[in-house]
Amino acid sequence: MMSKKENIVHAAIQMFREKGIDKTTVSDIVKNAGIAQGTFYLYFSSKLALMPAIAEVMVEKTMDIVKDTVQEDAPFQEKLEQLVGAIFLVAREYNEIQALIYAGLASTEHLKEWETVYAPFYQWISALLIEAEQAKVVRDTINIERTSKLLIGLVESAAEQVYLYDVTDETEVNRQKEEVLLFLLHALGVKQ
């Protein structure tokens, strides 16, 4: 069962998808969530204050999909390919919500919370990179923390370029994935 806060976040996602951020009111959200308006304000100061919580839900969803896709016993190059595929899948399946998050975060003071929301994903990627570095399959000059952020940023940006801009040709999507993977393999100095 969802907590009240989770209920509000999920109701907001639904309303933002239906009406857009600008046209959705707090009243719409609380009505959809089945709660009193005062309850909303116990958790959030405004509808835009929901954006970090919505981003957090999406990062958790992304991490779940990535963890389900990336096989622990696969060679690093395959893990990287699986990671790219998983992030492209998330971008395809949830592009509307991601567009909402970007629009909402960009219009608020909550953009600075982005790093906090992404921290668990950065840590997961860092662990993957440390393992590869210890196995000597990537160059030994990698700054793990910085590289984990760059890796996620690159792959998400590349995926969003095709899905947020309505590229529906799977051949083009696959070309984009291949280019991202080749770029990462070269940048990380993956030894084959």
Short mmCIF file of N, CA and C in Angstrom, two decimals:
data_model
loop_
_atom_site.label_atom_id
_atom_site.label_comp_id
_atom_site.label_asym_id
_atom_site.label_seq_id
_atom_site.Cartn_x
_atom_site.Cartn_y
_atom_site.Cartn_z
N MET A 1 0.83 -1.19 0.00
CA MET A 1 0.00 0.00 0.00
C MET A 1 0.88 1.26 0.00
N MET A 2 0.47 2.24 -0.79
CA MET A 2 1.25 3.48 -0.91
C MET A 2 1.04 4.38 0.30
N SER A 3 2.09 5.10 0.65
CA SER A 3 1.96 6.13 1.68
C SER A 3 1.20 7.31 1.08
N LYS A 4 0.79 8.24 1.92
CA LYS A 4 0.08 9.42 1.43
C LYS A 4 0.95 10.21 0.46
N LYS A 5 2.22 10.34 0.81
CA LYS A 5 3.14 11.09 -0.05
C LYS A 5 3.26 10.42 -1.43
N GLU A 6 3.44 9.10 -1.45
CA GLU A 6 3.52 8.37 -2.71
C GLU A 6 2.23 8.51 -3.50
N ASN A 7 1.11 8.46 -2.81
CA ASN A 7 -0.19 8.61 -3.45
C ASN A 7 -0.29 9.98 -4.13
N ILE A 8 0.17 11.02 -3.45
CA ILE A 8 0.15 12.37 -4.01
C ILE A 8 1.03 12.42 -5.26
N VAL A 9 2.22 11.85 -5.18
CA VAL A 9 3.16 11.87 -6.31
C VAL A 9 2.55 11.16 -7.51
N HIS A 10 1.98 9.98 -7.31
CA HIS A 10 1.39 9.23 -8.42
C HIS A 10 0.15 9.95 -8.99
N ALA A 11 -0.63 10.57 -8.12
CA ALA A 11 -1.79 11.34 -8.59
C ALA A 11 -1.32 12.54 -9.41
N ALA A 12 -0.25 13.18 -8.96
CA ALA A 12 0.29 14.33 -9.69
C ALA A 12 0.81 13.92 -11.07
N ILE A 13 1.52 12.81 -11.12
CA ILE A 13 2.02 12.32 -12.42
C ILE A 13 0.86 12.14 -13.38
N GLN A 14 -0.19 11.49 -12.91
CA GLN A 14 -1.36 11.24 -13.76
C GLN A 14 -1.99 12.56 -14.22
N MET A 15 -2.16 13.50 -13.31
CA MET A 15 -2.79 14.78 -13.67
C MET A 15 -1.90 15.59 -14.61
N PHE A 16 -0.59 15.60 -14.35
CA PHE A 16 0.33 16.34 -15.23
C PHE A 16 0.31 15.75 -16.64
N ARG A 17 0.20 14.44 -16.73
CA ARG A 17 0.14 13.79 -18.05
C ARG A 17 -1.16 14.15 -18.77
N GLU A 18 -2.25 14.21 -18.01
CA GLU A 18 -3.55 14.51 -18.62
C GLU A 18 -3.71 15.97 -19.00
N LYS A 19 -3.33 16.87 -18.09
CA LYS A 19 -3.63 18.29 -18.27
C LYS A 19 -2.41 19.18 -18.53
N GLY A 20 -1.22 18.63 -18.31
CA GLY A 20 -0.02 19.45 -18.39
C GLY A 20 0.25 20.11 -17.05
N ILE A 21 1.47 20.54 -16.86
CA ILE A 21 1.87 21.12 -15.57
C ILE A 21 1.13 22.43 -15.31
N ASP A 22 1.11 23.31 -16.31
CA ASP A 22 0.50 24.64 -16.12
C ASP A 22 -0.98 24.58 -15.78
N LYS A 23 -1.72 23.68 -16.42
CA LYS A 23 -3.17 23.63 -16.23
C LYS A 23 -3.60 22.79 -15.03
N THR A 24 -2.69 22.00 -14.48
CA THR A 24 -3.02 21.19 -13.31
C THR A 24 -2.95 22.05 -12.06
N THR A 25 -3.96 21.93 -11.22
CA THR A 25 -3.97 22.66 -9.95
C THR A 25 -3.73 21.68 -8.80
N VAL A 26 -3.41 22.23 -7.65
CA VAL A 26 -3.28 21.40 -6.46
C VAL A 26 -4.61 20.72 -6.18
N SER A 27 -5.70 21.44 -6.42
CA SER A 27 -7.04 20.85 -6.23
C SER A 27 -7.24 19.62 -7.11
N ASP A 28 -6.76 19.68 -8.36
CA ASP A 28 -6.86 18.51 -9.25
C ASP A 28 -6.09 17.32 -8.67
N ILE A 29 -4.91 17.61 -8.16
CA ILE A 29 -4.05 16.54 -7.62
C ILE A 29 -4.69 15.90 -6.39
N VAL A 30 -5.17 16.72 -5.45
CA VAL A 30 -5.74 16.15 -4.22
C VAL A 30 -7.03 15.40 -4.50
N LYS A 31 -7.79 15.90 -5.46
CA LYS A 31 -9.04 15.20 -5.83
C LYS A 31 -8.69 13.83 -6.41
N ASN A 32 -7.70 13.80 -7.29
CA ASN A 32 -7.27 12.54 -7.89
C ASN A 32 -6.69 11.59 -6.84
N ALA A 33 -5.99 12.16 -5.84
CA ALA A 33 -5.37 11.34 -4.79
C ALA A 33 -6.38 10.91 -3.72
N GLY A 34 -7.54 11.59 -3.69
CA GLY A 34 -8.55 11.27 -2.68
C GLY A 34 -8.16 11.71 -1.29
N ILE A 35 -7.51 12.87 -1.21
CA ILE A 35 -7.08 13.40 0.09
C ILE A 35 -7.55 14.84 0.24
N ALA A 36 -7.45 15.35 1.46
CA ALA A 36 -7.79 16.75 1.71
C ALA A 36 -6.63 17.64 1.26
N GLN A 37 -6.95 18.86 0.87
CA GLN A 37 -5.93 19.79 0.38
C GLN A 37 -4.87 20.06 1.45
N GLY A 38 -5.29 20.13 2.70
CA GLY A 38 -4.33 20.36 3.79
C GLY A 38 -3.29 19.26 3.87
N THR A 39 -3.69 18.03 3.57
CA THR A 39 -2.76 16.90 3.59
C THR A 39 -1.67 17.09 2.54
N PHE A 40 -2.04 17.62 1.37
CA PHE A 40 -1.06 17.89 0.33
C PHE A 40 0.05 18.78 0.88
N TYR A 41 -0.37 19.86 1.57
CA TYR A 41 0.59 20.86 2.04
C TYR A 41 1.44 20.37 3.22
N LEU A 42 1.09 19.24 3.81
CA LEU A 42 1.96 18.63 4.82
C LEU A 42 3.24 18.08 4.17
N TYR A 43 3.13 17.72 2.88
CA TYR A 43 4.24 17.09 2.17
C TYR A 43 4.91 18.01 1.15
N PHE A 44 4.14 18.89 0.52
CA PHE A 44 4.66 19.72 -0.56
C PHE A 44 4.15 21.15 -0.43
N SER A 45 5.01 22.11 -0.74
CA SER A 45 4.62 23.52 -0.62
C SER A 45 3.86 24.02 -1.84
N SER A 46 4.01 23.32 -2.97
CA SER A 46 3.33 23.71 -4.22
C SER A 46 3.34 22.52 -5.17
N LYS A 47 2.66 22.66 -6.29
CA LYS A 47 2.68 21.56 -7.26
C LYS A 47 4.07 21.38 -7.86
N LEU A 48 4.82 22.47 -8.02
CA LEU A 48 6.17 22.35 -8.57
C LEU A 48 7.15 21.72 -7.58
N ALA A 49 6.83 21.80 -6.31
CA ALA A 49 7.68 21.17 -5.29
C ALA A 49 7.61 19.64 -5.40
N LEU A 50 6.67 19.14 -6.18
CA LEU A 50 6.55 17.70 -6.43
C LEU A 50 7.63 17.17 -7.38
N MET A 51 8.23 18.04 -8.16
CA MET A 51 9.13 17.60 -9.23
C MET A 51 10.29 16.72 -8.73
N PRO A 52 10.97 17.09 -7.65
CA PRO A 52 12.03 16.18 -7.18
C PRO A 52 11.50 14.80 -6.78
N ALA A 53 10.31 14.75 -6.19
CA ALA A 53 9.72 13.46 -5.81
C ALA A 53 9.36 12.64 -7.04
N ILE A 54 8.86 13.30 -8.08
CA ILE A 54 8.56 12.60 -9.34
C ILE A 54 9.85 12.12 -9.98
N ALA A 55 10.88 12.97 -9.96
CA ALA A 55 12.18 12.56 -10.50
C ALA A 55 12.73 11.36 -9.74
N GLU A 56 12.54 11.36 -8.43
CA GLU A 56 13.01 10.25 -7.60
C GLU A 56 12.31 8.94 -8.00
N VAL A 57 11.01 9.01 -8.25
CA VAL A 57 10.25 7.83 -8.69
C VAL A 57 10.83 7.32 -10.01
N MET A 58 11.15 8.23 -10.92
CA MET A 58 11.68 7.82 -12.21
C MET A 58 13.10 7.24 -12.09
N VAL A 59 13.91 7.81 -11.23
CA VAL A 59 15.26 7.27 -11.04
C VAL A 59 15.17 5.86 -10.45
N GLU A 60 14.27 5.66 -9.49
CA GLU A 60 14.07 4.32 -8.92
C GLU A 60 13.60 3.35 -10.00
N LYS A 61 12.66 3.78 -10.83
CA LYS A 61 12.15 2.94 -11.92
C LYS A 61 13.29 2.61 -12.89
N THR A 62 14.10 3.61 -13.22
CA THR A 62 15.24 3.40 -14.13
C THR A 62 16.21 2.39 -13.53
N MET A 63 16.54 2.58 -12.25
CA MET A 63 17.48 1.66 -11.60
C MET A 63 16.93 0.24 -11.56
N ASP A 64 15.64 0.09 -11.30
CA ASP A 64 15.03 -1.25 -11.30
C ASP A 64 15.20 -1.91 -12.65
N ILE A 65 14.91 -1.16 -13.71
CA ILE A 65 15.02 -1.71 -15.07
C ILE A 65 16.47 -2.03 -15.40
N VAL A 66 17.38 -1.13 -15.04
CA VAL A 66 18.81 -1.36 -15.30
C VAL A 66 19.29 -2.60 -14.55
N LYS A 67 18.95 -2.71 -13.27
CA LYS A 67 19.39 -3.87 -12.48
C LYS A 67 18.81 -5.18 -13.00
N ASP A 68 17.57 -5.12 -13.51
CA ASP A 68 16.95 -6.32 -14.08
C ASP A 68 17.58 -6.70 -15.42
N THR A 69 18.14 -5.71 -16.12
CA THR A 69 18.67 -5.93 -17.47
C THR A 69 20.15 -6.29 -17.47
N VAL A 70 20.93 -5.61 -16.64
CA VAL A 70 22.38 -5.82 -16.64
C VAL A 70 22.71 -7.10 -15.87
N GLN A 71 23.28 -8.06 -16.57
CA GLN A 71 23.60 -9.36 -15.98
C GLN A 71 24.92 -9.27 -15.22
N GLU A 72 24.89 -9.63 -13.96
CA GLU A 72 26.07 -9.52 -13.10
C GLU A 72 27.28 -10.29 -13.61
N ASP A 73 27.04 -11.44 -14.22
CA ASP A 73 28.16 -12.28 -14.64
C ASP A 73 28.60 -12.03 -16.08
N ALA A 74 28.01 -11.05 -16.74
CA ALA A 74 28.39 -10.73 -18.12
C ALA A 74 29.71 -9.97 -18.15
N PRO A 75 30.45 -10.09 -19.25
CA PRO A 75 31.65 -9.28 -19.41
C PRO A 75 31.28 -7.79 -19.40
N PHE A 76 32.23 -6.93 -19.04
CA PHE A 76 31.95 -5.51 -18.89
C PHE A 76 31.35 -4.89 -20.15
N GLN A 77 31.89 -5.25 -21.32
CA GLN A 77 31.37 -4.68 -22.57
C GLN A 77 29.89 -5.01 -22.74
N GLU A 78 29.50 -6.23 -22.42
CA GLU A 78 28.09 -6.62 -22.50
C GLU A 78 27.25 -5.85 -21.48
N LYS A 79 27.79 -5.68 -20.27
CA LYS A 79 27.09 -4.92 -19.24
C LYS A 79 26.82 -3.50 -19.74
N LEU A 80 27.83 -2.92 -20.38
CA LEU A 80 27.68 -1.57 -20.90
C LEU A 80 26.59 -1.53 -21.97
N GLU A 81 26.58 -2.51 -22.85
CA GLU A 81 25.56 -2.59 -23.90
C GLU A 81 24.17 -2.78 -23.27
N GLN A 82 24.06 -3.62 -22.26
CA GLN A 82 22.78 -3.83 -21.58
C GLN A 82 22.32 -2.56 -20.87
N LEU A 83 23.27 -1.84 -20.26
CA LEU A 83 22.96 -0.58 -19.59
C LEU A 83 22.40 0.43 -20.57
N VAL A 84 23.06 0.59 -21.71
CA VAL A 84 22.59 1.52 -22.74
C VAL A 84 21.18 1.12 -23.19
N GLY A 85 20.98 -0.16 -23.45
CA GLY A 85 19.66 -0.64 -23.88
C GLY A 85 18.58 -0.37 -22.84
N ALA A 86 18.90 -0.57 -21.57
CA ALA A 86 17.93 -0.35 -20.49
C ALA A 86 17.54 1.12 -20.40
N ILE A 87 18.53 2.01 -20.50
CA ILE A 87 18.23 3.44 -20.40
C ILE A 87 17.43 3.90 -21.61
N PHE A 88 17.72 3.37 -22.78
CA PHE A 88 16.91 3.70 -23.96
C PHE A 88 15.48 3.19 -23.78
N LEU A 89 15.32 2.02 -23.19
CA LEU A 89 13.99 1.48 -22.92
C LEU A 89 13.20 2.40 -22.00
N VAL A 90 13.83 2.87 -20.94
CA VAL A 90 13.17 3.79 -20.01
C VAL A 90 12.75 5.07 -20.74
N ALA A 91 13.66 5.60 -21.56
CA ALA A 91 13.35 6.83 -22.30
C ALA A 91 12.15 6.62 -23.23
N ARG A 92 12.07 5.44 -23.86
CA ARG A 92 10.95 5.14 -24.75
C ARG A 92 9.64 4.99 -23.98
N GLU A 93 9.70 4.24 -22.88
CA GLU A 93 8.47 3.93 -22.14
C GLU A 93 7.95 5.10 -21.31
N TYR A 94 8.85 5.97 -20.86
CA TYR A 94 8.45 7.02 -19.92
C TYR A 94 8.80 8.42 -20.42
N ASN A 95 8.85 8.59 -21.75
CA ASN A 95 9.29 9.89 -22.26
C ASN A 95 8.37 11.04 -21.84
N GLU A 96 7.08 10.79 -21.72
CA GLU A 96 6.16 11.86 -21.29
C GLU A 96 6.49 12.33 -19.88
N ILE A 97 6.73 11.38 -18.99
CA ILE A 97 7.03 11.74 -17.60
C ILE A 97 8.38 12.45 -17.52
N GLN A 98 9.36 11.98 -18.28
CA GLN A 98 10.66 12.65 -18.26
C GLN A 98 10.55 14.08 -18.78
N ALA A 99 9.76 14.28 -19.81
CA ALA A 99 9.57 15.64 -20.33
C ALA A 99 8.92 16.52 -19.26
N LEU A 100 7.97 15.96 -18.52
CA LEU A 100 7.31 16.70 -17.43
C LEU A 100 8.33 17.09 -16.35
N ILE A 101 9.18 16.14 -15.98
CA ILE A 101 10.18 16.39 -14.94
C ILE A 101 11.10 17.53 -15.37
N TYR A 102 11.60 17.45 -16.59
CA TYR A 102 12.52 18.49 -17.06
C TYR A 102 11.83 19.85 -17.09
N ALA A 103 10.61 19.88 -17.60
CA ALA A 103 9.87 21.14 -17.66
C ALA A 103 9.62 21.67 -16.26
N GLY A 104 9.22 20.80 -15.35
CA GLY A 104 8.91 21.21 -13.99
C GLY A 104 10.14 21.62 -13.20
N LEU A 105 11.21 20.86 -13.32
CA LEU A 105 12.42 21.20 -12.57
C LEU A 105 13.06 22.47 -13.09
N ALA A 106 13.02 22.65 -14.41
CA ALA A 106 13.65 23.83 -15.00
C ALA A 106 12.93 25.11 -14.58
N SER A 107 11.65 25.00 -14.22
CA SER A 107 10.89 26.20 -13.86
C SER A 107 10.82 26.42 -12.35
N THR A 108 11.66 25.73 -11.60
CA THR A 108 11.63 25.88 -10.14
C THR A 108 13.03 25.99 -9.58
N GLU A 109 13.09 26.23 -8.29
CA GLU A 109 14.37 26.27 -7.59
C GLU A 109 14.84 24.87 -7.22
N HIS A 110 14.07 23.85 -7.60
CA HIS A 110 14.36 22.47 -7.20
C HIS A 110 15.39 21.78 -8.08
N LEU A 111 15.87 22.45 -9.13
CA LEU A 111 16.86 21.84 -10.02
C LEU A 111 18.10 21.40 -9.26
N LYS A 112 18.45 22.13 -8.21
CA LYS A 112 19.65 21.79 -7.43
C LYS A 112 19.50 20.45 -6.70
N GLU A 113 18.29 19.94 -6.58
CA GLU A 113 18.07 18.64 -5.92
C GLU A 113 18.34 17.46 -6.83
N TRP A 114 18.60 17.74 -8.10
CA TRP A 114 18.80 16.69 -9.10
C TRP A 114 19.93 15.74 -8.70
N GLU A 115 21.05 16.30 -8.25
CA GLU A 115 22.20 15.47 -7.87
C GLU A 115 21.85 14.52 -6.72
N THR A 116 21.07 15.00 -5.77
CA THR A 116 20.66 14.16 -4.64
C THR A 116 19.77 13.02 -5.12
N VAL A 117 18.84 13.33 -6.02
CA VAL A 117 17.91 12.33 -6.55
C VAL A 117 18.69 11.24 -7.30
N TYR A 118 19.72 11.66 -8.03
CA TYR A 118 20.50 10.72 -8.85
C TYR A 118 21.59 9.99 -8.08
N ALA A 119 21.86 10.37 -6.84
CA ALA A 119 22.98 9.79 -6.08
C ALA A 119 22.99 8.25 -6.08
N PRO A 120 21.86 7.57 -5.85
CA PRO A 120 21.92 6.09 -5.85
C PRO A 120 22.32 5.51 -7.21
N PHE A 121 21.89 6.15 -8.28
CA PHE A 121 22.24 5.67 -9.62
C PHE A 121 23.73 5.91 -9.87
N TYR A 122 24.24 7.07 -9.49
CA TYR A 122 25.67 7.34 -9.62
C TYR A 122 26.48 6.29 -8.85
N GLN A 123 26.03 5.95 -7.66
CA GLN A 123 26.74 4.96 -6.84
C GLN A 123 26.76 3.59 -7.52
N TRP A 124 25.64 3.22 -8.12
CA TRP A 124 25.55 1.92 -8.79
C TRP A 124 26.51 1.87 -9.97
N ILE A 125 26.52 2.94 -10.78
CA ILE A 125 27.42 3.01 -11.93
C ILE A 125 28.87 3.03 -11.45
N SER A 126 29.13 3.76 -10.37
CA SER A 126 30.50 3.82 -9.81
C SER A 126 30.98 2.42 -9.44
N ALA A 127 30.13 1.63 -8.82
CA ALA A 127 30.50 0.26 -8.44
C ALA A 127 30.82 -0.57 -9.68
N LEU A 128 30.04 -0.39 -10.73
CA LEU A 128 30.28 -1.10 -12.00
C LEU A 128 31.65 -0.70 -12.58
N LEU A 129 31.96 0.59 -12.52
CA LEU A 129 33.24 1.09 -13.05
C LEU A 129 34.42 0.62 -12.19
N ILE A 130 34.24 0.62 -10.88
CA ILE A 130 35.31 0.14 -9.98
C ILE A 130 35.63 -1.32 -10.28
N GLU A 131 34.58 -2.11 -10.44
CA GLU A 131 34.76 -3.53 -10.76
C GLU A 131 35.52 -3.70 -12.09
N ALA A 132 35.17 -2.89 -13.07
CA ALA A 132 35.85 -2.97 -14.37
C ALA A 132 37.30 -2.50 -14.26
N GLU A 133 37.53 -1.47 -13.46
CA GLU A 133 38.88 -0.96 -13.26
C GLU A 133 39.75 -2.02 -12.56
N GLN A 134 39.19 -2.67 -11.54
CA GLN A 134 39.92 -3.70 -10.81
C GLN A 134 40.22 -4.91 -11.70
N ALA A 135 39.31 -5.20 -12.62
CA ALA A 135 39.52 -6.31 -13.56
C ALA A 135 40.44 -5.91 -14.71
N LYS A 136 40.85 -4.64 -14.72
CA LYS A 136 41.76 -4.09 -15.73
C LYS A 136 41.19 -4.19 -17.15
N VAL A 137 39.87 -3.98 -17.27
CA VAL A 137 39.25 -3.98 -18.60
C VAL A 137 38.94 -2.56 -19.09
N VAL A 138 39.20 -1.57 -18.24
CA VAL A 138 39.07 -0.17 -18.64
C VAL A 138 40.38 0.53 -18.29
N ARG A 139 40.56 1.71 -18.85
CA ARG A 139 41.81 2.44 -18.56
C ARG A 139 41.87 2.76 -17.07
N ASP A 140 43.06 2.83 -16.52
CA ASP A 140 43.22 3.02 -15.08
C ASP A 140 43.25 4.48 -14.65
N THR A 141 42.99 5.38 -15.58
CA THR A 141 43.00 6.81 -15.26
C THR A 141 41.60 7.40 -15.09
N ILE A 142 40.62 6.54 -14.96
CA ILE A 142 39.23 7.01 -14.84
C ILE A 142 38.99 7.64 -13.47
N ASN A 143 38.38 8.80 -13.47
CA ASN A 143 37.86 9.37 -12.22
C ASN A 143 36.46 8.78 -12.07
N ILE A 144 36.31 7.83 -11.17
CA ILE A 144 35.09 7.04 -11.05
C ILE A 144 33.85 7.92 -10.86
N GLU A 145 33.91 8.83 -9.90
CA GLU A 145 32.74 9.65 -9.59
C GLU A 145 32.32 10.50 -10.79
N ARG A 146 33.27 11.19 -11.37
CA ARG A 146 32.97 12.06 -12.51
C ARG A 146 32.49 11.24 -13.70
N THR A 147 33.14 10.12 -13.95
CA THR A 147 32.80 9.29 -15.10
C THR A 147 31.40 8.69 -14.95
N SER A 148 31.01 8.31 -13.73
CA SER A 148 29.65 7.74 -13.55
C SER A 148 28.60 8.79 -13.93
N LYS A 149 28.83 10.04 -13.55
CA LYS A 149 27.87 11.11 -13.90
C LYS A 149 27.87 11.37 -15.40
N LEU A 150 29.05 11.40 -16.00
CA LEU A 150 29.14 11.62 -17.45
C LEU A 150 28.47 10.49 -18.22
N LEU A 151 28.70 9.26 -17.77
CA LEU A 151 28.13 8.10 -18.45
C LEU A 151 26.60 8.16 -18.44
N ILE A 152 26.02 8.39 -17.28
CA ILE A 152 24.55 8.47 -17.18
C ILE A 152 24.04 9.64 -18.01
N GLY A 153 24.69 10.78 -17.88
CA GLY A 153 24.25 11.96 -18.63
C GLY A 153 24.28 11.74 -20.12
N LEU A 154 25.36 11.14 -20.62
CA LEU A 154 25.49 10.87 -22.05
C LEU A 154 24.40 9.93 -22.55
N VAL A 155 24.24 8.80 -21.86
CA VAL A 155 23.29 7.79 -22.34
C VAL A 155 21.86 8.33 -22.27
N GLU A 156 21.51 8.98 -21.16
CA GLU A 156 20.15 9.52 -21.05
C GLU A 156 19.91 10.60 -22.10
N SER A 157 20.87 11.46 -22.31
CA SER A 157 20.71 12.53 -23.30
C SER A 157 20.53 11.95 -24.71
N ALA A 158 21.34 10.95 -25.04
CA ALA A 158 21.23 10.31 -26.35
C ALA A 158 19.88 9.63 -26.54
N ALA A 159 19.40 8.97 -25.49
CA ALA A 159 18.10 8.30 -25.56
C ALA A 159 16.98 9.33 -25.70
N GLU A 160 17.08 10.40 -24.93
CA GLU A 160 16.05 11.44 -24.99
C GLU A 160 16.03 12.13 -26.34
N GLN A 161 17.19 12.27 -26.97
CA GLN A 161 17.23 12.89 -28.29
C GLN A 161 16.34 12.16 -29.28
N VAL A 162 16.30 10.85 -29.18
CA VAL A 162 15.45 10.12 -30.12
C VAL A 162 14.00 10.04 -29.65
N TYR A 163 13.77 9.83 -28.37
CA TYR A 163 12.40 9.61 -27.92
C TYR A 163 11.64 10.88 -27.56
N LEU A 164 12.29 11.88 -27.04
CA LEU A 164 11.57 13.12 -26.73
C LEU A 164 11.27 13.90 -28.00
N TYR A 165 12.03 13.63 -29.05
CA TYR A 165 11.81 14.33 -30.32
C TYR A 165 11.12 13.44 -31.33
N ASP A 166 10.43 12.42 -30.83
CA ASP A 166 9.55 11.57 -31.63
C ASP A 166 10.20 10.84 -32.80
N VAL A 167 11.42 10.36 -32.62
CA VAL A 167 12.01 9.49 -33.63
C VAL A 167 11.39 8.11 -33.40
N THR A 168 10.71 7.60 -34.38
CA THR A 168 10.04 6.31 -34.22
C THR A 168 10.68 5.21 -35.06
N ASP A 169 11.63 5.58 -35.90
CA ASP A 169 12.31 4.62 -36.75
C ASP A 169 13.31 3.82 -35.89
N GLU A 170 13.03 2.54 -35.69
CA GLU A 170 13.88 1.70 -34.84
C GLU A 170 15.30 1.59 -35.38
N THR A 171 15.46 1.69 -36.69
CA THR A 171 16.81 1.65 -37.27
C THR A 171 17.62 2.84 -36.77
N GLU A 172 17.00 4.01 -36.74
CA GLU A 172 17.68 5.21 -36.25
C GLU A 172 17.96 5.11 -34.76
N VAL A 173 17.00 4.56 -34.00
CA VAL A 173 17.20 4.36 -32.57
C VAL A 173 18.39 3.43 -32.33
N ASN A 174 18.45 2.34 -33.09
CA ASN A 174 19.56 1.38 -32.94
C ASN A 174 20.90 2.01 -33.32
N ARG A 175 20.90 2.86 -34.34
CA ARG A 175 22.14 3.57 -34.72
C ARG A 175 22.61 4.46 -33.56
N GLN A 176 21.66 5.14 -32.95
CA GLN A 176 21.99 6.02 -31.83
C GLN A 176 22.60 5.20 -30.68
N LYS A 177 21.98 4.06 -30.37
CA LYS A 177 22.50 3.18 -29.31
C LYS A 177 23.91 2.71 -29.63
N GLU A 178 24.13 2.29 -30.89
CA GLU A 178 25.45 1.80 -31.30
C GLU A 178 26.51 2.90 -31.17
N GLU A 179 26.17 4.12 -31.58
CA GLU A 179 27.12 5.23 -31.48
C GLU A 179 27.47 5.53 -30.03
N VAL A 180 26.45 5.51 -29.17
CA VAL A 180 26.69 5.77 -27.75
C VAL A 180 27.59 4.69 -27.17
N LEU A 181 27.32 3.46 -27.49
CA LEU A 181 28.13 2.35 -26.98
C LEU A 181 29.57 2.45 -27.48
N LEU A 182 29.76 2.72 -28.77
CA LEU A 182 31.11 2.88 -29.31
C LEU A 182 31.84 4.03 -28.63
N PHE A 183 31.14 5.12 -28.42
CA PHE A 183 31.73 6.28 -27.75
C PHE A 183 32.20 5.89 -26.35
N LEU A 184 31.32 5.21 -25.60
CA LEU A 184 31.67 4.80 -24.24
C LEU A 184 32.85 3.82 -24.23
N LEU A 185 32.85 2.87 -25.14
CA LEU A 185 33.93 1.89 -25.19
C LEU A 185 35.28 2.58 -25.42
N HIS A 186 35.28 3.56 -26.33
CA HIS A 186 36.52 4.31 -26.60
C HIS A 186 36.89 5.19 -25.42
N ALA A 187 35.92 5.91 -24.87
CA ALA A 187 36.19 6.84 -23.76
C ALA A 187 36.71 6.11 -22.53
N LEU A 188 36.17 4.93 -22.28
CA LEU A 188 36.58 4.16 -21.11
C LEU A 188 37.84 3.32 -21.37
N GLY A 189 38.24 3.27 -22.65
CA GLY A 189 39.41 2.47 -23.00
C GLY A 189 39.19 1.00 -22.74
N VAL A 190 38.00 0.52 -23.08
CA VAL A 190 37.67 -0.89 -22.82
C VAL A 190 38.55 -1.80 -23.66
N LYS A 191 39.19 -2.72 -22.97
CA LYS A 191 40.06 -3.70 -23.62
C LYS A 191 39.22 -4.91 -23.99
N GLN A 192 39.33 -5.31 -25.24
CA GLN A 192 38.46 -6.40 -25.70
C GLN A 192 39.16 -7.72 -25.76
#
